[in-house]
PDB file of C-alpha atoms and ligand atoms in Angstrom:
ATOM      1  CA  MET A   4      20.189  -2.593   6.288  1.00 53.00           C
ATOM      2  CA  GLN A   5      16.578  -1.408   6.671  1.00 58.00           C
ATOM      3  CA  SER A   6      16.170   2.386   6.504  1.00 70.00           C
ATOM      4  CA  LYS A   7      14.393   4.118   9.364  1.00 86.00           C
ATOM      5  CA  LYS A   8      10.678   4.656   8.760  1.00 94.00           C
ATOM      6  CA  ILE A   9       9.148   8.124   8.739  1.00 96.00           C
ATOM      7  CA  ASN A  10       6.642   8.386  11.585  1.00 97.00           C
ATOM      8  CA  VAL A  11       3.520   9.995  10.184  1.00 98.00           C
ATOM      9  CA  HIS A  12       0.740  10.905  12.615  1.00 98.00           C
ATOM     10  CA  ILE A  13      -2.594  11.735  11.030  1.00 98.00           C
ATOM     11  CA  ILE A  14      -4.749  13.649  13.468  1.00 98.00           C
ATOM     12  CA  GLY A  15      -8.424  13.484  12.522  1.00 98.00           C
ATOM     13  CA  GLY A  16      -9.228  10.064  11.073  1.00 98.00           C
ATOM     14  CA  GLY A  17     -12.307  11.122   9.108  1.00 98.00           C
ATOM     15  CA  ASN A  18     -12.931  11.171   5.351  1.00 97.00           C
ATOM     16  CA  LEU A  19      -9.653  12.773   4.333  1.00 98.00           C
ATOM     17  CA  GLY A  20      -7.522  11.409   7.188  1.00 98.00           C
ATOM     18  CA  VAL A  21      -8.464   7.804   6.429  1.00 98.00           C
ATOM     19  CA  ALA A  22      -7.985   8.288   2.667  1.00 98.00           C
ATOM     20  CA  LEU A  23      -4.454   9.613   3.305  1.00 98.00           C
ATOM     21  CA  ALA A  24      -3.694   6.848   5.793  1.00 98.00           C
ATOM     22  CA  VAL A  25      -4.804   4.061   3.449  1.00 98.00           C
ATOM     23  CA  GLY A  26      -2.981   5.675   0.521  1.00 98.00           C
ATOM     24  CA  LEU A  27       0.263   6.051   2.473  1.00 98.00           C
ATOM     25  CA  SER A  28       0.053   2.468   3.736  1.00 97.00           C
ATOM     26  CA  LYS A  29      -0.259   1.266   0.128  1.00 97.00           C
ATOM     27  CA  PHE A  30       2.094   3.595  -1.723  1.00 97.00           C
ATOM     28  CA  CYS A  31       4.689   4.813   0.780  1.00 96.00           C
ATOM     29  CA  ASN A  32       6.708   1.924   2.158  1.00 93.00           C
ATOM     30  CA  ASP A  33       8.822   4.301   4.235  1.00 93.00           C
ATOM     31  CA  ALA A  34       5.941   5.486   6.411  1.00 96.00           C
ATOM     32  CA  ALA A  35       4.898   4.131   9.806  1.00 97.00           C
ATOM     33  CA  ILE A  36       1.396   5.505  10.262  1.00 98.00           C
ATOM     34  CA  THR A  37      -0.586   6.438  13.348  1.00 98.00           C
ATOM     35  CA  VAL A  38      -4.141   7.764  13.030  1.00 98.00           C
ATOM     36  CA  THR A  39      -6.165   9.371  15.805  1.00 98.00           C
ATOM     37  CA  ARG A  40      -9.768  10.393  16.350  1.00 98.00           C
ATOM     38  CA  ARG A  41     -11.959  10.505  19.451  1.00 98.00           C
ATOM     39  CA  ASN A  42     -14.339   7.763  18.275  1.00 98.00           C
ATOM     40  CA  VAL A  43     -11.449   5.412  17.662  1.00 98.00           C
ATOM     41  CA  GLU A  44     -13.631   2.313  17.100  1.00 98.00           C
ATOM     42  CA  GLN A  45     -14.569   3.812  13.718  1.00 98.00           C
ATOM     43  CA  ILE A  46     -10.983   3.396  12.497  1.00 98.00           C
ATOM     44  CA  ARG A  47     -10.026   0.087  14.130  1.00 98.00           C
ATOM     45  CA  PHE A  48     -10.004  -1.480  10.632  1.00 98.00           C
ATOM     46  CA  LEU A  49      -6.814   0.466   9.878  1.00 98.00           C
ATOM     47  CA  GLU A  50      -4.964  -1.778  12.326  1.00 98.00           C
ATOM     48  CA  LYS A  51      -5.452  -4.679   9.926  1.00 97.00           C
ATOM     49  CA  LEU A  52      -3.536  -2.617   7.343  1.00 96.00           C
ATOM     50  CA  GLY A  53      -0.593  -2.315   9.742  1.00 96.00           C
ATOM     51  CA  MET A  54      -1.366   1.121  11.170  1.00 98.00           C
ATOM     52  CA  ARG A  55      -1.646   2.202  14.774  1.00 98.00           C
ATOM     53  CA  VAL A  56      -4.820   3.932  15.889  1.00 98.00           C
ATOM     54  CA  SER A  57      -5.584   5.808  19.063  1.00 98.00           C
ATOM     55  CA  ALA A  58      -8.112   8.116  20.684  1.00 98.00           C
ATOM     56  CA  ASP A  59      -5.183   9.929  22.266  1.00 98.00           C
ATOM     57  CA  ASN A  60      -3.552  12.505  20.000  1.00 98.00           C
ATOM     58  CA  ASN A  61      -0.427  12.294  22.125  1.00 97.00           C
ATOM     59  CA  PHE A  62       0.080   8.575  21.564  1.00 97.00           C
ATOM     60  CA  GLU A  63       3.841   8.308  20.818  1.00 96.00           C
ATOM     61  CA  ILE A  64       3.643  11.843  19.420  1.00 96.00           C
ATOM     62  CA  GLY A  65       7.185  12.657  20.595  1.00 95.00           C
ATOM     63  CA  GLN A  66       8.480  10.323  17.874  1.00 96.00           C
ATOM     64  CA  ALA A  67       6.423  11.895  15.079  1.00 97.00           C
ATOM     65  CA  ASP A  68       8.399  13.178  12.090  1.00 97.00           C
ATOM     66  CA  ILE A  69       5.342  14.486  10.273  1.00 98.00           C
ATOM     67  CA  ILE A  70       1.963  15.466  11.696  1.00 98.00           C
ATOM     68  CA  ILE A  71      -0.865  15.685   9.175  1.00 98.00           C
ATOM     69  CA  LEU A  72      -3.806  17.704  10.459  1.00 98.00           C
ATOM     70  CA  THR A  73      -7.112  16.590   8.968  1.00 98.00           C
ATOM     71  CA  VAL A  74      -9.620  17.999  11.423  1.00 98.00           C
ATOM     72  CA  LYS A  75     -12.289  20.627  10.768  1.00 97.00           C
ATOM     73  CA  PRO A  76     -11.161  24.259  11.181  1.00 95.00           C
ATOM     74  CA  TYR A  77     -12.996  24.725  14.499  1.00 96.00           C
ATOM     75  CA  GLN A  78     -11.210  21.673  15.963  1.00 97.00           C
ATOM     76  CA  VAL A  79      -7.670  22.912  15.263  1.00 97.00           C
ATOM     77  CA  ASP A  80      -7.108  24.974  18.409  1.00 97.00           C
ATOM     78  CA  ASN A  81      -8.033  22.101  20.732  1.00 96.00           C
ATOM     79  CA  VAL A  82      -5.827  19.671  18.848  1.00 97.00           C
ATOM     80  CA  LEU A  83      -2.807  21.981  18.832  1.00 97.00           C
ATOM     81  CA  LYS A  84      -3.230  22.794  22.526  1.00 95.00           C
ATOM     82  CA  ASP A  85      -3.228  19.056  23.128  1.00 94.00           C
ATOM     83  CA  ILE A  86      -0.167  18.080  21.092  1.00 96.00           C
ATOM     84  CA  LEU A  87       2.194  21.072  20.899  1.00 96.00           C
ATOM     85  CA  PRO A  88       3.797  20.605  24.340  1.00 95.00           C
ATOM     86  CA  HIS A  89       4.715  16.999  23.431  1.00 96.00           C
ATOM     87  CA  LEU A  90       6.196  17.437  19.955  1.00 95.00           C
ATOM     88  CA  ASN A  91       9.899  17.152  19.323  1.00 94.00           C
ATOM     89  CA  HIS A  92      11.071  17.743  15.776  1.00 89.00           C
ATOM     90  CA  ALA A  93       7.844  17.190  13.810  1.00 96.00           C
ATOM     91  CA  ILE A  94       6.798  19.077  10.680  1.00 98.00           C
ATOM     92  CA  ILE A  95       3.121  20.057  10.825  1.00 98.00           C
ATOM     93  CA  ALA A  96       1.320  19.659   7.488  1.00 98.00           C
ATOM     94  CA  SER A  97      -2.184  21.052   7.640  1.00 98.00           C
ATOM     95  CA  ALA A  98      -4.982  20.142   5.231  1.00 98.00           C
ATOM     96  CA  VAL A  99      -7.435  22.309   7.138  1.00 96.00           C
ATOM     97  CA  SER A 100      -9.338  24.471   4.680  1.00 92.00           C
ATOM     98  CA  GLY A 101      -8.981  28.212   5.141  1.00 90.00           C
ATOM     99  CA  LEU A 102      -6.238  27.998   7.778  1.00 94.00           C
ATOM    100  CA  ASN A 103      -3.390  30.049   6.347  1.00 95.00           C
ATOM    101  CA  ILE A 104       0.335  29.693   6.984  1.00 96.00           C
ATOM    102  CA  GLU A 105       0.530  32.907   9.004  1.00 96.00           C
ATOM    103  CA  ALA A 106      -2.224  31.712  11.356  1.00 96.00           C
ATOM    104  CA  LEU A 107      -0.597  28.291  11.619  1.00 96.00           C
ATOM    105  CA  GLU A 108       2.755  29.857  12.473  1.00 95.00           C
ATOM    106  CA  GLU A 109       1.084  32.020  15.084  1.00 95.00           C
ATOM    107  CA  LYS A 110      -0.686  29.040  16.638  1.00 95.00           C
ATOM    108  CA  THR A 111       2.516  26.978  16.707  1.00 94.00           C
ATOM    109  CA  LYS A 112       4.559  29.973  17.934  1.00 89.00           C
ATOM    110  CA  LEU A 113       7.118  29.357  15.147  1.00 85.00           C
ATOM    111  CA  LEU A 114       8.442  26.349  17.087  1.00 88.00           C
ATOM    112  CA  HIS A 115       7.705  23.932  14.219  1.00 93.00           C
ATOM    113  CA  ALA A 116       7.985  23.959  10.476  1.00 96.00           C
ATOM    114  CA  VAL A 117       4.476  24.315   9.066  1.00 97.00           C
ATOM    115  CA  VAL A 118       3.317  23.402   5.570  1.00 98.00           C
ATOM    116  CA  ARG A 119      -0.112  23.875   4.040  1.00 98.00           C
ATOM    117  CA  ILE A 120      -1.443  21.006   1.938  1.00 98.00           C
ATOM    118  CA  MET A 121      -4.598  20.498  -0.095  1.00 98.00           C
ATOM    119  CA  PRO A 122      -4.948  16.857  -1.124  1.00 98.00           C
ATOM    120  CA  ASN A 123      -8.130  15.066  -2.167  1.00 97.00           C
ATOM    121  CA  ILE A 124      -9.655  11.752  -1.147  1.00 97.00           C
ATOM    122  CA  ALA A 125      -8.375   9.972  -4.282  1.00 97.00           C
ATOM    123  CA  ALA A 126      -5.096   9.850  -2.289  1.00 98.00           C
ATOM    124  CA  GLN A 127      -6.456   6.506  -1.122  1.00 98.00           C
ATOM    125  CA  PHE A 128      -5.805   5.202  -4.646  1.00 98.00           C
ATOM    126  CA  GLY A 129      -2.566   7.101  -5.234  1.00 98.00           C
ATOM    127  CA  GLN A 130      -4.430   9.609  -7.426  1.00 97.00           C
ATOM    128  CA  SER A 131      -4.633  12.823  -5.408  1.00 98.00           C
ATOM    129  CA  ALA A 132      -3.896  16.177  -7.029  1.00 97.00           C
ATOM    130  CA  THR A 133      -2.196  17.689  -3.991  1.00 98.00           C
ATOM    131  CA  CYS A 134      -1.326  21.383  -3.851  1.00 98.00           C
ATOM    132  CA  ILE A 135       1.310  22.455  -1.332  1.00 98.00           C
ATOM    133  CA  SER A 136       2.456  25.833   0.032  1.00 98.00           C
ATOM    134  CA  PHE A 137       5.157  26.801   2.477  1.00 97.00           C
ATOM    135  CA  SER A 138       7.124  29.872   3.392  1.00 96.00           C
ATOM    136  CA  GLU A 139      10.702  30.468   2.285  1.00 94.00           C
ATOM    137  CA  ASN A 140      12.078  29.617   5.750  1.00 93.00           C
ATOM    138  CA  ASN A 141      10.367  26.204   5.654  1.00 96.00           C
ATOM    139  CA  LYS A 142      11.656  25.152   2.224  1.00 96.00           C
ATOM    140  CA  GLU A 143      13.341  21.973   3.429  1.00 97.00           C
ATOM    141  CA  ALA A 144      10.277  20.840   5.384  1.00 97.00           C
ATOM    142  CA  GLY A 145       8.093  21.748   2.396  1.00 98.00           C
ATOM    143  CA  GLN A 146      10.177  19.557   0.073  1.00 98.00           C
ATOM    144  CA  ARG A 147       9.845  16.620   2.489  1.00 97.00           C
ATOM    145  CA  ILE A 148       6.077  17.002   2.378  1.00 98.00           C
ATOM    146  CA  VAL A 149       6.162  17.256  -1.435  1.00 98.00           C
ATOM    147  CA  SER A 150       8.108  13.967  -1.542  1.00 97.00           C
ATOM    148  CA  LEU A 151       5.576  12.307   0.757  1.00 98.00           C
ATOM    149  CA  PHE A 152       2.587  13.462  -1.306  1.00 98.00           C
ATOM    150  CA  ASP A 153       4.300  12.564  -4.558  1.00 97.00           C
ATOM    151  CA  THR A 154       3.693   8.960  -3.516  1.00 97.00           C
ATOM    152  CA  LEU A 155      -0.080   9.672  -3.410  1.00 98.00           C
ATOM    153  CA  GLY A 156      -0.511  11.080  -6.924  1.00 97.00           C
ATOM    154  CA  THR A 157       0.821  14.440  -8.033  1.00 96.00           C
ATOM    155  CA  ALA A 158       2.148  17.101  -5.665  1.00 98.00           C
ATOM    156  CA  VAL A 159       2.612  20.644  -6.917  1.00 97.00           C
ATOM    157  CA  VAL A 160       3.947  23.633  -5.035  1.00 98.00           C
ATOM    158  CA  ILE A 161       1.719  26.679  -5.443  1.00 98.00           C
ATOM    159  CA  GLU A 162       1.663  30.213  -4.104  1.00 97.00           C
ATOM    160  CA  GLU A 163      -0.384  30.367  -0.936  1.00 96.00           C
ATOM    161  CA  LYS A 164      -2.753  32.947  -2.430  1.00 95.00           C
ATOM    162  CA  LEU A 165      -3.989  30.148  -4.746  1.00 96.00           C
ATOM    163  CA  MET A 166      -4.810  27.749  -1.892  1.00 96.00           C
ATOM    164  CA  ASN A 167      -8.529  28.587  -1.832  1.00 95.00           C
ATOM    165  CA  GLY A 168      -8.642  28.004  -5.573  1.00 96.00           C
ATOM    166  CA  ALA A 169      -6.798  24.689  -5.080  1.00 97.00           C
ATOM    167  CA  THR A 170      -9.380  23.678  -2.482  1.00 96.00           C
ATOM    168  CA  ILE A 171     -12.183  24.257  -4.981  1.00 97.00           C
ATOM    169  CA  LEU A 172     -10.555  22.878  -8.131  1.00 97.00           C
ATOM    170  CA  GLY A 173      -8.633  20.002  -6.567  1.00 96.00           C
ATOM    171  CA  ALA A 174     -10.540  18.906  -3.447  1.00 95.00           C
ATOM    172  CA  CYS A 175     -14.156  19.903  -4.215  1.00 96.00           C
ATOM    173  CA  GLY A 176     -13.362  19.015  -7.837  1.00 97.00           C
ATOM    174  CA  THR A 177     -13.679  15.337  -6.930  1.00 97.00           C
ATOM    175  CA  ALA A 178     -17.385  15.907  -6.221  1.00 97.00           C
ATOM    176  CA  TYR A 179     -17.921  17.845  -9.463  1.00 98.00           C
ATOM    177  CA  ALA A 180     -16.329  15.039 -11.491  1.00 97.00           C
ATOM    178  CA  LEU A 181     -18.410  12.432  -9.680  1.00 98.00           C
ATOM    179  CA  ARG A 182     -21.568  14.390 -10.481  1.00 98.00           C
ATOM    180  CA  TYR A 183     -20.618  14.263 -14.180  1.00 98.00           C
ATOM    181  CA  ILE A 184     -20.190  10.499 -13.877  1.00 98.00           C
ATOM    182  CA  ARG A 185     -23.585  10.187 -12.212  1.00 98.00           C
ATOM    183  CA  ALA A 186     -25.284  12.197 -14.959  1.00 98.00           C
ATOM    184  CA  ALA A 187     -23.597  10.130 -17.690  1.00 98.00           C
ATOM    185  CA  MET A 188     -24.667   6.967 -15.865  1.00 98.00           C
ATOM    186  CA  GLN A 189     -28.278   8.146 -15.704  1.00 98.00           C
ATOM    187  CA  ALA A 190     -28.230   8.874 -19.421  1.00 98.00           C
ATOM    188  CA  GLY A 191     -26.657   5.466 -20.025  1.00 98.00           C
ATOM    189  CA  ILE A 192     -29.546   3.773 -18.222  1.00 98.00           C
ATOM    190  CA  GLU A 193     -32.035   5.736 -20.324  1.00 98.00           C
ATOM    191  CA  ILE A 194     -30.406   4.481 -23.506  1.00 98.00           C
ATOM    192  CA  GLY A 195     -30.463   0.858 -22.443  1.00 98.00           C
ATOM    193  CA  PHE A 196     -27.691  -0.125 -20.009  1.00 98.00           C
ATOM    194  CA  ASP A 197     -28.243  -1.555 -16.570  1.00 98.00           C
ATOM    195  CA  ALA A 198     -27.000   0.742 -13.785  1.00 98.00           C
ATOM    196  CA  LYS A 199     -23.847  -1.256 -13.008  1.00 98.00           C
ATOM    197  CA  THR A 200     -22.701  -1.398 -16.632  1.00 98.00           C
ATOM    198  CA  ALA A 201     -23.563   2.277 -17.202  1.00 98.00           C
ATOM    199  CA  LEU A 202     -21.486   3.273 -14.148  1.00 98.00           C
ATOM    200  CA  ALA A 203     -18.540   1.122 -15.216  1.00 98.00           C
ATOM    201  CA  ILE A 204     -18.543   2.599 -18.738  1.00 98.00           C
ATOM    202  CA  ALA A 205     -18.993   6.205 -17.543  1.00 98.00           C
ATOM    203  CA  SER A 206     -16.236   5.902 -14.901  1.00 98.00           C
ATOM    204  CA  GLN A 207     -13.683   4.238 -17.161  1.00 98.00           C
ATOM    205  CA  THR A 208     -14.414   6.757 -19.928  1.00 98.00           C
ATOM    206  CA  VAL A 209     -13.663   9.665 -17.587  1.00 98.00           C
ATOM    207  CA  LYS A 210     -10.512   7.923 -16.375  1.00 97.00           C
ATOM    208  CA  GLY A 211      -9.403   7.365 -19.988  1.00 97.00           C
ATOM    209  CA  ALA A 212     -10.106  10.979 -20.983  1.00 97.00           C
ATOM    210  CA  ALA A 213      -8.166  12.247 -17.952  1.00 97.00           C
ATOM    211  CA  GLN A 214      -5.263   9.925 -18.787  1.00 96.00           C
ATOM    212  CA  MET A 215      -5.131  11.385 -22.309  1.00 96.00           C
ATOM    213  CA  THR A 216      -4.934  15.007 -21.116  1.00 96.00           C
ATOM    214  CA  LEU A 217      -2.329  14.065 -18.506  1.00 95.00           C
ATOM    215  CA  GLU A 218      -0.108  12.038 -20.791  1.00 95.00           C
ATOM    216  CA  GLU A 219      -0.427  13.987 -24.039  1.00 95.00           C
ATOM    217  CA  LYS A 220      -0.564  17.357 -22.262  1.00 94.00           C
ATOM    218  CA  ALA A 221      -2.884  18.447 -25.049  1.00 93.00           C
ATOM    219  CA  HIS A 222      -5.754  20.924 -24.805  1.00 96.00           C
ATOM    220  CA  PRO A 223      -9.024  18.975 -24.310  1.00 96.00           C
ATOM    221  CA  GLU A 224     -10.463  20.503 -27.520  1.00 96.00           C
ATOM    222  CA  GLN A 225      -7.608  19.003 -29.565  1.00 96.00           C
ATOM    223  CA  LEU A 226      -8.486  15.575 -28.218  1.00 96.00           C
ATOM    224  CA  ILE A 227     -12.208  16.195 -28.759  1.00 97.00           C
ATOM    225  CA  ASP A 228     -11.417  16.845 -32.449  1.00 96.00           C
ATOM    226  CA  ARG A 229     -10.237  13.223 -32.662  1.00 95.00           C
ATOM    227  CA  VAL A 230     -13.602  11.943 -31.477  1.00 95.00           C
ATOM    228  CA  THR A 231     -15.883  14.197 -33.500  1.00 96.00           C
ATOM    229  CA  THR A 232     -16.734  13.262 -37.096  1.00 96.00           C
ATOM    230  CA  PRO A 233     -18.217  16.133 -39.173  1.00 95.00           C
ATOM    231  CA  GLN A 234     -22.009  15.940 -38.920  1.00 96.00           C
ATOM    232  CA  GLY A 235     -21.574  12.988 -36.563  1.00 97.00           C
ATOM    233  CA  CYS A 236     -23.381  12.019 -33.394  1.00 97.00           C
ATOM    234  CA  THR A 237     -20.659  13.273 -30.987  1.00 97.00           C
ATOM    235  CA  ILE A 238     -20.665  16.881 -32.159  1.00 97.00           C
ATOM    236  CA  VAL A 239     -24.458  17.185 -32.184  1.00 98.00           C
ATOM    237  CA  GLY A 240     -24.549  15.896 -28.613  1.00 98.00           C
ATOM    238  CA  LEU A 241     -21.718  18.188 -27.501  1.00 98.00           C
ATOM    239  CA  ASN A 242     -23.322  21.226 -29.104  1.00 98.00           C
ATOM    240  CA  GLU A 243     -26.678  20.431 -27.519  1.00 98.00           C
ATOM    241  CA  MET A 244     -24.938  20.185 -24.110  1.00 98.00           C
ATOM    242  CA  GLU A 245     -23.449  23.631 -24.690  1.00 98.00           C
ATOM    243  CA  HIS A 246     -26.833  25.035 -25.818  1.00 98.00           C
ATOM    244  CA  GLN A 247     -28.133  23.770 -22.467  1.00 98.00           C
ATOM    245  CA  GLY A 248     -25.316  25.537 -20.634  1.00 98.00           C
ATOM    246  CA  PHE A 249     -22.945  22.645 -19.814  1.00 97.00           C
ATOM    247  CA  SER A 250     -19.606  24.537 -19.633  1.00 98.00           C
ATOM    248  CA  SER A 251     -21.307  27.639 -18.345  1.00 98.00           C
ATOM    249  CA  SER A 252     -22.986  25.833 -15.438  1.00 97.00           C
ATOM    250  CA  LEU A 253     -19.717  24.129 -14.476  1.00 97.00           C
ATOM    251  CA  ILE A 254     -17.825  27.426 -14.494  1.00 98.00           C
ATOM    252  CA  LYS A 255     -20.598  29.146 -12.539  1.00 98.00           C
ATOM    253  CA  GLY A 256     -20.687  26.300  -9.994  1.00 97.00           C
ATOM    254  CA  ILE A 257     -16.934  26.418  -9.446  1.00 97.00           C
ATOM    255  CA  LYS A 258     -17.015  30.206  -9.106  1.00 97.00           C
ATOM    256  CA  THR A 259     -19.906  29.983  -6.615  1.00 97.00           C
ATOM    257  CA  SER A 260     -17.902  27.545  -4.471  1.00 96.00           C
ATOM    258  CA  PHE A 261     -14.882  29.837  -4.755  1.00 96.00           C
ATOM    259  CA  ASP A 262     -16.888  32.938  -3.747  1.00 95.00           C
ATOM    260  CA  MET A 263     -18.089  31.091  -0.684  1.00 93.00           C
ATOM    261  CA  ILE A 264     -14.665  29.871   0.472  1.00 89.00           C
ATOM    262  CA  ARG A 265     -13.264  33.371  -0.069  1.00 78.00           C
ATOM    263  CA  ASP A 266     -15.891  34.841   2.251  1.00 69.00           C
ATOM    264  CA  LEU A 267     -15.476  32.269   5.048  1.00 68.00           C
TER     265      LEU A 267
HETATM  266  N1  NAP B  26     -12.943  15.543   2.674  1.00 97.09           N
HETATM  267  C1  NAP B  26     -12.197  16.063   1.729  1.00 97.09           C
HETATM  268  O1  NAP B  26     -12.287  15.697   0.544  1.00 97.09           O
HETATM  269  C2  NAP B  26     -11.163  17.122   2.059  1.00 97.09           C
HETATM  270  C3  NAP B  26     -10.225  17.496   1.075  1.00 97.09           C
HETATM  271  C4  NAP B  26      -9.274  18.468   1.387  1.00 97.09           C
HETATM  272  C5  NAP B  26      -9.268  19.058   2.632  1.00 97.09           C
HETATM  273  N2  NAP B  26     -10.194  18.691   3.565  1.00 97.09           N
HETATM  274  C6  NAP B  26     -10.118  19.331   4.907  1.00 97.09           C
HETATM  275  O2  NAP B  26      -9.733  18.312   5.819  1.00 97.09           O
HETATM  276  C7  NAP B  26     -10.378  18.507   7.077  1.00 97.09           C
HETATM  277  C8  NAP B  26     -11.170  17.257   7.448  1.00 97.09           C
HETATM  278  O3  NAP B  26     -12.202  17.053   6.492  1.00 97.09           O
HETATM  279  P1  NAP B  26     -13.027  15.690   6.472  1.00 97.09           P
HETATM  280  O4  NAP B  26     -13.966  15.801   5.355  1.00 97.09           O
HETATM  281  O5  NAP B  26     -12.091  14.542   6.540  1.00 97.09           O
HETATM  282  O6  NAP B  26     -13.825  15.836   7.857  1.00 97.09           O
HETATM  283  P2  NAP B  26     -14.343  14.683   8.805  1.00 97.09           P
HETATM  284  O7  NAP B  26     -14.721  13.490   8.010  1.00 97.09           O
HETATM  285  O8  NAP B  26     -15.353  15.306   9.714  1.00 97.09           O
HETATM  286  O9  NAP B  26     -13.039  14.303   9.656  1.00 97.09           O
HETATM  287  C9  NAP B  26     -12.593  15.049  10.758  1.00 97.09           C
HETATM  288  C10 NAP B  26     -12.188  14.045  11.812  1.00 97.09           C
HETATM  289  O10 NAP B  26     -11.557  14.720  12.883  1.00 97.09           O
HETATM  290  C11 NAP B  26     -11.820  13.966  14.075  1.00 97.09           C
HETATM  291  N3  NAP B  26     -11.628  14.838  15.220  1.00 97.09           N
HETATM  292  C12 NAP B  26     -12.405  15.848  15.677  1.00 97.09           C
HETATM  293  N4  NAP B  26     -11.883  16.407  16.779  1.00 97.09           N
HETATM  294  C13 NAP B  26     -10.736  15.726  17.044  1.00 97.09           C
HETATM  295  C14 NAP B  26      -9.746  15.824  18.049  1.00 97.09           C
HETATM  296  N5  NAP B  26      -9.834  16.722  19.037  1.00 97.09           N
HETATM  297  N6  NAP B  26      -8.710  14.976  17.999  1.00 97.09           N
HETATM  298  C15 NAP B  26      -8.603  14.038  17.009  1.00 97.09           C
HETATM  299  N7  NAP B  26      -9.509  13.892  16.031  1.00 97.09           N
HETATM  300  C16 NAP B  26     -10.565  14.734  16.057  1.00 97.09           C
HETATM  301  C17 NAP B  26     -13.264  13.507  13.898  1.00 97.09           C
HETATM  302  O11 NAP B  26     -13.514  12.276  14.570  1.00 97.09           O
HETATM  303  P3  NAP B  26     -14.019  12.211  16.074  1.00 97.09           P
HETATM  304  O12 NAP B  26     -15.248  13.059  16.153  1.00 97.09           O
HETATM  305  O13 NAP B  26     -14.248  10.751  16.289  1.00 97.09           O
HETATM  306  O14 NAP B  26     -12.882  12.751  16.898  1.00 97.09           O
HETATM  307  C18 NAP B  26     -13.352  13.269  12.389  1.00 97.09           C
HETATM  308  O15 NAP B  26     -13.190  11.917  12.075  1.00 97.09           O
HETATM  309  C19 NAP B  26     -11.244  19.761   6.945  1.00 97.09           C
HETATM  310  O16 NAP B  26     -10.554  20.867   7.447  1.00 97.09           O
HETATM  311  C20 NAP B  26     -11.446  19.861   5.436  1.00 97.09           C
HETATM  312  O17 NAP B  26     -11.653  21.171   5.027  1.00 97.09           O
HETATM  313  C21 NAP B  26     -11.131  17.732   3.317  1.00 97.09           C
END
C-alpha cells in the first residue's frame, strides 16, 4: 500500500524556495510539493519536475501539512494575512531571516506549530547545512521538520539565540566558500589552466577537503599536516596567505556580517 504523501507548500518561490523545492523533489519521495510566487511564470519549469505551482498562496492550502515560508521579511505579514484563515493542521516552518519564534507565534496567534529553519541553497543538491529551532511546546512539529530537512543534507537543532550566527555561517557561508573557489580559480588561470579546468579543480578540491573534515571529524590543521612537507611548496604558500591576512580577513568578514544581522 502506498503511504500518504506529506503536502509541502513553499511560499515564496525565489532563490531559496526553488532550491528547497528542487531538493525535496529529488531527495524526499514522501513529499508532494506546491510552490507559490506572484510572478508564477518564473517557476513554471517546476511543473516538469512533478510539482504544482500557483500565483495563489491559498491554492489547496487547506491540505498543507507543512508550510515553508521563503519570502523576504517585509513580505511575511501579507502572506500570513492571506493564508492563516485557510490553514487546517499545517506546521509553519519559516526560513525568514531575523524573524524570531516569539514574533512568529504572535503573528500566528499560537494557532499553529511554528518552527524556525535556516537552510542554504545547496539544499537543491541534498547538501544544505540546515539549522533548526523550536520551542518546547512544538517539539513534535520540530522533529517532523528535522526529518524533512535531514533529506536535504544535515539538519541540526540549535538554540534560537544562535539563529543569527547560523544565518551567517550556514546560509551566507555558501557565498564565502564560493568566493574562495573563485579566488583559487583565478590563481589557477594565472599558473596555466584554462578557466573551465581551473574551476573544476578548485571546486572538487574544496568538496574533497570538506568531505575529509566531515567524515574524519578531524581538526582542519591535522589534515593540513598530511599535505604539508617540511620546507615544501604547500607550507610556504599557506604561510604567505596568513602573512597577507587570509584567516584574519575571513574572520573579520564573518564578524562584520554578524554585526549587521544583529543590528537589523
Ligand atoms: N537565498 C538564500 O541563500 C537564503 C538562505 C537562508 C534564508 N534565506 C531567507 O529566505 C527568504 C527568501 O530569500 P531569497 O533569497 O530566496 O529571496 P528571493 O529570491 O527574493 O525570493 C522571495 C520570493 O518571494 C516571492 N514573494 C514575494 N511576495 C510574495 C507573496 N505575497 N506571496 C508569494 N510569494 C511572494 C517573490 O516572488 P514574486 O515577487 O514573484 O512574488 C520571490 O520569488 C529571506 O527571508 C531570506 O533571508 C535565504
